[in-house]
PDB file of C-alpha atoms in Angstrom:
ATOM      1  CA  UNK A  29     -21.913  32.737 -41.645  1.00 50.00           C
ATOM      2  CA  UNK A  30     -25.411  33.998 -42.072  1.00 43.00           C
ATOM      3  CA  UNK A  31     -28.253  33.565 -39.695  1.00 36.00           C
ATOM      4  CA  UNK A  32     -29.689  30.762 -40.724  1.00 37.00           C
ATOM      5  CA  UNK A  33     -26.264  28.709 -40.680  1.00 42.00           C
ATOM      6  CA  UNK A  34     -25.441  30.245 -37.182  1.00 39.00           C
ATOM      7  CA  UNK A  35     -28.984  29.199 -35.739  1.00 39.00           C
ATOM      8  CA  UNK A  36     -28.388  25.889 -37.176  1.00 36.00           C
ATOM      9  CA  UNK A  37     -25.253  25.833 -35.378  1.00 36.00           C
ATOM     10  CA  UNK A  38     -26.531  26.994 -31.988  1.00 38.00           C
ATOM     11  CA  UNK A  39     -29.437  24.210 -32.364  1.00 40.00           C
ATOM     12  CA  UNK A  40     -27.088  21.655 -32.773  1.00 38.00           C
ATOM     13  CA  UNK A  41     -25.028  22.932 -29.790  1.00 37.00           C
ATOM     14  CA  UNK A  42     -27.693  23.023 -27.912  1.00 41.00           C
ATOM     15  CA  UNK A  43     -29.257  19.040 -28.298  1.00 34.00           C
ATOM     16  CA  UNK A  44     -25.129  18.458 -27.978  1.00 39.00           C
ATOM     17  CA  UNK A  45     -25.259  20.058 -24.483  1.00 33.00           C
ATOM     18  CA  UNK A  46     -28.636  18.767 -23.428  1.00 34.00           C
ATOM     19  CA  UNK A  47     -27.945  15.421 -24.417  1.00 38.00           C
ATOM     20  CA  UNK A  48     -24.857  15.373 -22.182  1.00 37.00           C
ATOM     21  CA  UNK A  49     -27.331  16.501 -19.567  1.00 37.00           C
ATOM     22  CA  UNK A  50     -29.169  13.856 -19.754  1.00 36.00           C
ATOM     23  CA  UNK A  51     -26.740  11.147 -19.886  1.00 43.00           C
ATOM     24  CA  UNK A  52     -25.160  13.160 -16.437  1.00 40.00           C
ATOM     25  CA  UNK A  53     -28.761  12.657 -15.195  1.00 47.00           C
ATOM     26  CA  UNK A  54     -29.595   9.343 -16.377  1.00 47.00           C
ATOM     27  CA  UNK A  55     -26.253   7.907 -14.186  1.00 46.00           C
ATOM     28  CA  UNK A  56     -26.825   9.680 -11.228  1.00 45.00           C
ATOM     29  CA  UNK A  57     -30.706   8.473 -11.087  1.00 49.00           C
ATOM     30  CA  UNK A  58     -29.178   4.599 -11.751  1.00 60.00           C
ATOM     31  CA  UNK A  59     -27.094   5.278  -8.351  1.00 65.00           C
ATOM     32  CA  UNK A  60     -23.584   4.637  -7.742  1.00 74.00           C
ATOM     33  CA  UNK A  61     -24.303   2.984  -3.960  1.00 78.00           C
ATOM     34  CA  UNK A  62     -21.649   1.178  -1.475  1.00 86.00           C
ATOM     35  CA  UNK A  63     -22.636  -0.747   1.196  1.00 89.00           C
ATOM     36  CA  UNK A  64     -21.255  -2.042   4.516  1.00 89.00           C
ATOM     37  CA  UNK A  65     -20.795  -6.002   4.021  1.00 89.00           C
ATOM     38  CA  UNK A  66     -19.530  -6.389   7.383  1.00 88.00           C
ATOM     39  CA  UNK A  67     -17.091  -5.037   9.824  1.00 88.00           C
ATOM     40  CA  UNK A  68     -14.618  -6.140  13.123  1.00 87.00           C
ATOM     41  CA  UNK A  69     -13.332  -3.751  15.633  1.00 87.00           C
ATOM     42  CA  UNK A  70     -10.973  -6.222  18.402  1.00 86.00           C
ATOM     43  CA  UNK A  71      -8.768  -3.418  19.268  1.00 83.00           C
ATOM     44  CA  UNK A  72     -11.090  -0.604  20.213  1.00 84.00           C
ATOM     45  CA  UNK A  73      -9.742   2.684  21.006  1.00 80.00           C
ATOM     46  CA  UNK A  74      -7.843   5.724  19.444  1.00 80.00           C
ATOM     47  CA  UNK A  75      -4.487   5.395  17.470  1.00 79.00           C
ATOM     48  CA  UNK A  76      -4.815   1.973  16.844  1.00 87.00           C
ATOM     49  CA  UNK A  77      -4.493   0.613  13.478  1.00 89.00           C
ATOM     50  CA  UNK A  78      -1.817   2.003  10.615  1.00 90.00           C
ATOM     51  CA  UNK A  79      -2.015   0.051   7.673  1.00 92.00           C
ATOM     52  CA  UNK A  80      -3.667  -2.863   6.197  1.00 94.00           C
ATOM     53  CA  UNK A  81      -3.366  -5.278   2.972  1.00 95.00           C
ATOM     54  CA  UNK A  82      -4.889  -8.181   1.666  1.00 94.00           C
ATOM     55  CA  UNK A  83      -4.386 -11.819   0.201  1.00 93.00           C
ATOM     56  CA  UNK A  84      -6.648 -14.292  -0.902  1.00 93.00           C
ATOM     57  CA  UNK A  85      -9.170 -14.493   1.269  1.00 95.00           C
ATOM     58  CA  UNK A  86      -7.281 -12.671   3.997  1.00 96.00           C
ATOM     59  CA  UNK A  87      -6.861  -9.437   5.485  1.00 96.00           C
ATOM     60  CA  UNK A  88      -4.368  -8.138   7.550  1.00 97.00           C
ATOM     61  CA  UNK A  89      -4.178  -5.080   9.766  1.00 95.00           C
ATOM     62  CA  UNK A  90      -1.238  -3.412  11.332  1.00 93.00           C
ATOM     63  CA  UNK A  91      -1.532  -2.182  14.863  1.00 91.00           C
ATOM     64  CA  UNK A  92       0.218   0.857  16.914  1.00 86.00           C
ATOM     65  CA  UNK A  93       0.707   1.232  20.504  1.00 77.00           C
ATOM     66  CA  UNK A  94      -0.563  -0.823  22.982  1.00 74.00           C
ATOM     67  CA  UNK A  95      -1.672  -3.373  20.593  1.00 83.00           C
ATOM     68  CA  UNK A  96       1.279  -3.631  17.932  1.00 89.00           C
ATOM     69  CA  UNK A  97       1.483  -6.317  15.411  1.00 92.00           C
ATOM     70  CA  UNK A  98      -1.021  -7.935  12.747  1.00 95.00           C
ATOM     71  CA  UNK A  99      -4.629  -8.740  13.263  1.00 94.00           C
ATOM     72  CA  UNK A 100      -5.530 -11.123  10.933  1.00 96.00           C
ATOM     73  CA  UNK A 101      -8.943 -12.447   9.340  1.00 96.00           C
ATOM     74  CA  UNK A 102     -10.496 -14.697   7.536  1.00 96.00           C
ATOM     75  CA  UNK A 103     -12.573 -12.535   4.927  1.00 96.00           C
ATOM     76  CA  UNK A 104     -14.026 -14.900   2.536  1.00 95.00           C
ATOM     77  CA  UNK A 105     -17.559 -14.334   3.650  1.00 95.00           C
ATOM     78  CA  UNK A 106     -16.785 -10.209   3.786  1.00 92.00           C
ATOM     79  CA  UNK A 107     -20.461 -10.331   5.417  1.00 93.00           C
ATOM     80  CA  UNK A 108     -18.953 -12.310   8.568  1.00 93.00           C
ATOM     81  CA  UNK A 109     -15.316 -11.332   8.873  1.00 94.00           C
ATOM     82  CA  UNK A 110     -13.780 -14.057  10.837  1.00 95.00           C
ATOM     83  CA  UNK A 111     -10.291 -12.768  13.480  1.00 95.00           C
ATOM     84  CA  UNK A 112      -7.905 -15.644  13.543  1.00 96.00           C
ATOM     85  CA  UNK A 113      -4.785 -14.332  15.179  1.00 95.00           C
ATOM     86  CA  UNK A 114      -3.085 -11.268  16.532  1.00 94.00           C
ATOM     87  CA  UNK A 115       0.712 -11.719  15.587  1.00 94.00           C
ATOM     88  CA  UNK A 116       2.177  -9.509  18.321  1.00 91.00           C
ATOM     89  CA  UNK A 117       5.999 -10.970  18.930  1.00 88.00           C
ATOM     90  CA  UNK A 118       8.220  -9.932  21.506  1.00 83.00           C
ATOM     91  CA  UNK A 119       9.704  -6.749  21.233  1.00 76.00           C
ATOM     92  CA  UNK A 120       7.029  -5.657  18.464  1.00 81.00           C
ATOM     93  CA  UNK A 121       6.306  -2.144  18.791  1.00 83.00           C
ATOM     94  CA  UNK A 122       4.655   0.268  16.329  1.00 89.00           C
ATOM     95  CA  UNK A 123       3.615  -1.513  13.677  1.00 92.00           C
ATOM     96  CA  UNK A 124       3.095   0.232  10.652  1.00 91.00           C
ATOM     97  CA  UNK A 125       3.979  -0.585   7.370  1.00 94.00           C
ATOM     98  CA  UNK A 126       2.869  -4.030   6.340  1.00 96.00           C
ATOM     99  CA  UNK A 127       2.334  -6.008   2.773  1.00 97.00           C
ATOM    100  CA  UNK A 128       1.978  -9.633   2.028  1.00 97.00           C
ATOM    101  CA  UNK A 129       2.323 -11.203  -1.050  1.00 95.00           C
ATOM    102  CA  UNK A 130       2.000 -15.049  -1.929  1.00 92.00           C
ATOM    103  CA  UNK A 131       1.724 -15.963   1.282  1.00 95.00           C
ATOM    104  CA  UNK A 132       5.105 -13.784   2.989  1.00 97.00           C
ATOM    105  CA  UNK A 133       4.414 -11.175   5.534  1.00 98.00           C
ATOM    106  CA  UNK A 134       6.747  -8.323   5.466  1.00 98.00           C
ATOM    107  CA  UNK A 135       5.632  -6.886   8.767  1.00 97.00           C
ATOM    108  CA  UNK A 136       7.770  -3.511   9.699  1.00 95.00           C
ATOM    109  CA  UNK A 137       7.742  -0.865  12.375  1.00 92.00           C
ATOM    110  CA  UNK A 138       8.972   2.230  13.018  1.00 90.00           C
ATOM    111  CA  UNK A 139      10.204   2.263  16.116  1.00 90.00           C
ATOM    112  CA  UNK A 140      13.869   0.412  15.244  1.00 89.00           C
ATOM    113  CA  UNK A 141      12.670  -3.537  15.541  1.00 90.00           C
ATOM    114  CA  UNK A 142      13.415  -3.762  11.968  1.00 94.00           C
ATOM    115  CA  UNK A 143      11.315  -5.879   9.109  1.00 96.00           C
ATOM    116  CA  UNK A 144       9.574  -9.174   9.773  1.00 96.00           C
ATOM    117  CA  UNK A 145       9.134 -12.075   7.294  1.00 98.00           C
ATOM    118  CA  UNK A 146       6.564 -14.113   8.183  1.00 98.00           C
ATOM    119  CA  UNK A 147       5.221 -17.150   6.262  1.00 98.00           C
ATOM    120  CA  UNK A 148       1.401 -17.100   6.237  1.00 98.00           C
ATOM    121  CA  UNK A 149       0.911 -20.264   4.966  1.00 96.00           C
ATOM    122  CA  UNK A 150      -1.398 -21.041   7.192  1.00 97.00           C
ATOM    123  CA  UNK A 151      -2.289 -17.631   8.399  1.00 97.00           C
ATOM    124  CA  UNK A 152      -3.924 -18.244  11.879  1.00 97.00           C
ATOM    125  CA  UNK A 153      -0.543 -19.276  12.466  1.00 97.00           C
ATOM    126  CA  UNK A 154       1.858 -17.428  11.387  1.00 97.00           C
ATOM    127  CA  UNK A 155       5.700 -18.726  11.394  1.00 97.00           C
ATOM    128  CA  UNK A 156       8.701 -16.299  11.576  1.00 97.00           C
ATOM    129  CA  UNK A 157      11.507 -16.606   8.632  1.00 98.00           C
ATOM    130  CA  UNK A 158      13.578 -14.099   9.337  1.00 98.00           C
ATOM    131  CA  UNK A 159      14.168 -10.239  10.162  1.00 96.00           C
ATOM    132  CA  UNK A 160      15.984  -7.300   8.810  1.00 97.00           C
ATOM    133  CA  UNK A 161      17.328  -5.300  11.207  1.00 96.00           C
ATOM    134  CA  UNK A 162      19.096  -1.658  11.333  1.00 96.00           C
ATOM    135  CA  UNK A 163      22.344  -3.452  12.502  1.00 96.00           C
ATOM    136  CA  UNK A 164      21.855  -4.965   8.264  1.00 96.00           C
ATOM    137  CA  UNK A 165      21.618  -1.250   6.846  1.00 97.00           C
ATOM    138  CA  UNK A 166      17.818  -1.305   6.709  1.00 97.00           C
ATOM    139  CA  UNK A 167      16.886   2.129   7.704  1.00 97.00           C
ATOM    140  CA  UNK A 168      15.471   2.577  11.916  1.00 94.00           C
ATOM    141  CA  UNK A 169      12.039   4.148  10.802  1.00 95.00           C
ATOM    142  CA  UNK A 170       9.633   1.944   8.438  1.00 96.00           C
ATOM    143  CA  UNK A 171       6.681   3.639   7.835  1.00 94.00           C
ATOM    144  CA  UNK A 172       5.975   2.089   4.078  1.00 96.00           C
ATOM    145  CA  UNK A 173       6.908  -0.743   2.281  1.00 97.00           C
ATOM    146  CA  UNK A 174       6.295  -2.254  -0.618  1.00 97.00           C
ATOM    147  CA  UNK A 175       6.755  -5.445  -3.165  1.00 97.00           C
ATOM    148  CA  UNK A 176       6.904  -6.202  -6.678  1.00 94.00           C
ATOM    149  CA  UNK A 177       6.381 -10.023  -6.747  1.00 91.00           C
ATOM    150  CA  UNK A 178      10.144 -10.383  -8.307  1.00 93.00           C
ATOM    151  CA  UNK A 179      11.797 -10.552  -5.224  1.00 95.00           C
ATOM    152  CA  UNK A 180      12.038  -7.072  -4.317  1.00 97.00           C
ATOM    153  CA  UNK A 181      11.524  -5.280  -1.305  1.00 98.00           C
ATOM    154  CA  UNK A 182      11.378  -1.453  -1.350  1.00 98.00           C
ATOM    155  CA  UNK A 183      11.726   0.738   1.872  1.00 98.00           C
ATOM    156  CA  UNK A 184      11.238   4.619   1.566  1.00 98.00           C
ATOM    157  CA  UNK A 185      13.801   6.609   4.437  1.00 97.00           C
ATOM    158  CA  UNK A 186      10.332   8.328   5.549  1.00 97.00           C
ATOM    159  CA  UNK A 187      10.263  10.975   6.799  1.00 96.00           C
ATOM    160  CA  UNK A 188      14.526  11.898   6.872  1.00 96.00           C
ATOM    161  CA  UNK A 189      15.182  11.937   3.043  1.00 97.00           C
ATOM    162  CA  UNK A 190      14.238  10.343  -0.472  1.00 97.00           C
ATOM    163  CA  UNK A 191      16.379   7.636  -0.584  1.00 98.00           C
ATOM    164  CA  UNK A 192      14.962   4.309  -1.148  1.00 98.00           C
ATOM    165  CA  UNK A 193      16.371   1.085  -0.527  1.00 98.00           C
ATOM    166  CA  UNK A 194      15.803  -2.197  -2.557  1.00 97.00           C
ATOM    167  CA  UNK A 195      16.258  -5.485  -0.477  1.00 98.00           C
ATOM    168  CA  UNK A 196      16.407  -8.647  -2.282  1.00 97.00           C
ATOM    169  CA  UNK A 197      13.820 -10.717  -0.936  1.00 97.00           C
ATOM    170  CA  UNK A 198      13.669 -13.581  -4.241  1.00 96.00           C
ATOM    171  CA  UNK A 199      14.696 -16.177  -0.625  1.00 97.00           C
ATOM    172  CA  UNK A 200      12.868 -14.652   1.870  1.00 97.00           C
ATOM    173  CA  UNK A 201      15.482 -16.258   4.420  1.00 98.00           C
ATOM    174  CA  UNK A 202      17.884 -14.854   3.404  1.00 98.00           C
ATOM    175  CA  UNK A 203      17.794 -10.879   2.801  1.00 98.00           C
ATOM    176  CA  UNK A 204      20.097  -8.707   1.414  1.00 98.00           C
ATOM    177  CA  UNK A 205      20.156  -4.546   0.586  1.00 98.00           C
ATOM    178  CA  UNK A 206      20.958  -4.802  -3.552  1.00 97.00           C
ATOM    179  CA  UNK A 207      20.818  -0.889  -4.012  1.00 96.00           C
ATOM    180  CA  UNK A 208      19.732   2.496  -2.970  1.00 96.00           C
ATOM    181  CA  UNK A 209      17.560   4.909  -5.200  1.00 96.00           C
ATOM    182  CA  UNK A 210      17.473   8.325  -4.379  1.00 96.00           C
ATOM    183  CA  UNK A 211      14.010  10.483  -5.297  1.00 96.00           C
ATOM    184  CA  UNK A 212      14.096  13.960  -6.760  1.00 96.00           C
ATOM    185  CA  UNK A 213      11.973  15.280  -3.629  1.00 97.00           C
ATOM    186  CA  UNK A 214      13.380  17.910  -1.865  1.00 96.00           C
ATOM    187  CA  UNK A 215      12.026  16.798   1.130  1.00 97.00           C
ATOM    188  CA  UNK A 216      11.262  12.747   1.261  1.00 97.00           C
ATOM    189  CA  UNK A 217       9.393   9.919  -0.247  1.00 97.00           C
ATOM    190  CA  UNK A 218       6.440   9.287   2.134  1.00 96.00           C
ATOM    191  CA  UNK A 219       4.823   5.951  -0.054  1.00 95.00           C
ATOM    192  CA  UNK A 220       6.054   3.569  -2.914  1.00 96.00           C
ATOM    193  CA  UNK A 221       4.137   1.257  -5.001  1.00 96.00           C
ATOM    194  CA  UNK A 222       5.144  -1.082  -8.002  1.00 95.00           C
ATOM    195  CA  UNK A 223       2.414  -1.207 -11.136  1.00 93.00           C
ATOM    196  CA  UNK A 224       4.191  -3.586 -13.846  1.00 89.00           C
ATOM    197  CA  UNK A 225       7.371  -2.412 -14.282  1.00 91.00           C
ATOM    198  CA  UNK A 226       7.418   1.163 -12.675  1.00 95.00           C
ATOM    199  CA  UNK A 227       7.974   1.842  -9.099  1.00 96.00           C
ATOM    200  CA  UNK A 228       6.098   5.118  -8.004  1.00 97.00           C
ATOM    201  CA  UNK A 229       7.966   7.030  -5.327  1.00 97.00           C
ATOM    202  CA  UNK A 230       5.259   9.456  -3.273  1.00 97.00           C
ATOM    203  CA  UNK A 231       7.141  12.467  -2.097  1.00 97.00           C
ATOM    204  CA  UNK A 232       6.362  14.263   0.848  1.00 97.00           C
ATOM    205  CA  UNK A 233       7.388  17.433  -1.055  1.00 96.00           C
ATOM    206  CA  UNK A 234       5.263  17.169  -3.335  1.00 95.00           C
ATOM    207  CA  UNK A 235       7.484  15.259  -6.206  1.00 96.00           C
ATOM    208  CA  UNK A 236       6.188  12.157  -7.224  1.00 96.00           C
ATOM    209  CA  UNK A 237       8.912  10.089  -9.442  1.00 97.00           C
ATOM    210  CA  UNK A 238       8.384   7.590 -11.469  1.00 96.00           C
ATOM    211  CA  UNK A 239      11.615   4.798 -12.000  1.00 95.00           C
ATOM    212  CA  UNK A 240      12.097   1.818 -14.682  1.00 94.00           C
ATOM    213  CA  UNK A 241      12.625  -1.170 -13.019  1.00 92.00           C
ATOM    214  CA  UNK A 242      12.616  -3.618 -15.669  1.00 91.00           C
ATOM    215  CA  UNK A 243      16.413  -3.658 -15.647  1.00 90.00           C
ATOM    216  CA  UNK A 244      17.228  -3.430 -11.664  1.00 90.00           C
ATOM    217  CA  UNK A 245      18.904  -6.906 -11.727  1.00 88.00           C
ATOM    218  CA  UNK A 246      21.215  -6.335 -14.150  1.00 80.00           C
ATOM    219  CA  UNK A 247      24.797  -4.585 -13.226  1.00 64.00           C
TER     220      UNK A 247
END
């Protein structure tokens, strides 16, 4: 290549590079910018809340310790955040994995009181359905949950191994454990979450496994 070519080369390089430059420039100077629309704090202290999800126009926040259970709000107007009930029942104790989907609460702990299904219907009044306990097979530490909207339940075995377990949930009344998946972590699956088809299992090891579920219903 002789000099000429090579500077032409280098020149075009160069408006290649600056133009990047400028298009880095031009979308910083625009301003990426978040800001606070509002914010609610009825449980002050330290080592208070664990987990929280939304539906509709409502949030809900699981609660540890001397507070355990749900706070729930109305967050329609996210500038005015409005509380509406603290589901706390008896024997409720570390709260900490929590999802709700189409109007069910699946409320768990970690401290053996099991898994929670709670109608939300009306959410400032919540109504129990039913509860899985450990006396059912459902493992005595909940820390994550998830669902997939076709009547599954998953429940990592955080933090003892990487089994998970898949409880039919397609009548919320009536419960039942339909299989157990086992991750390839060494050590265990910390998280799980569903996107389409694929359930994403989070391992603690550092393994994160990816499984098909399009098929789970079928023997």
């Amino acid at each position: 290549m002789n000099f000429l070519a090579r500077s032409v080369v280098r020149c075009a390089y160069g408006i290649a590079f600056f133009t990047v430059v400028l298009s880095v420039q031009a979308t910083f100077a625009q301003g990426i910018h978040v800001t606070l629309r509002g914010n609610s704090n009825p449980s002050p202290g330290q080592w208070v809340y664990s987990d929280v999800v939304g539906d509709g126009n409502f949030a809900y926040v699981a609660s540890w310790h001397n507070t355990a259970g749900v706070w729930i709000f109305d967050v329609s107007n996210p500038d005015a955040p409005k509380f509406l009930t603290h589901y706390a029942p008896s024997a409720t104790t570390n709260m900490q994995a929590i999802q709700v989907l189409n109007g069910i609460g699946y409320f768990g702990t970690d401290t053996g009181s099991g898994i929670r299904i709670v109608n939300l219907a009306n959410p400032a009044q919540p109504t129990p359905i039913t509860r899985i306990l450990p006396t059912q097979g459902l493992f005595t530490i909940v820390h994550s949950l998830t669902v997939d909207g076709k009547g599954h339940l998953f429940v990592p075995h955080y933090p003892a191994d990487s089994q998970v377990q898949v409880w039919n949930v397609s009548n919320p009344a009536a419960p039942f454990l339909q299989t157990t998946l086992v991750g390839t972590d060494t050590d265990s699956v910390h998280d799980v979450t569903v996107k389409n088809n694929n359930l994403i299992l989070a391992g603690w090891g550092g393994q994160t496994d990816i499984w098909d579920m399009t098929n789970l219903d079928t023997p």
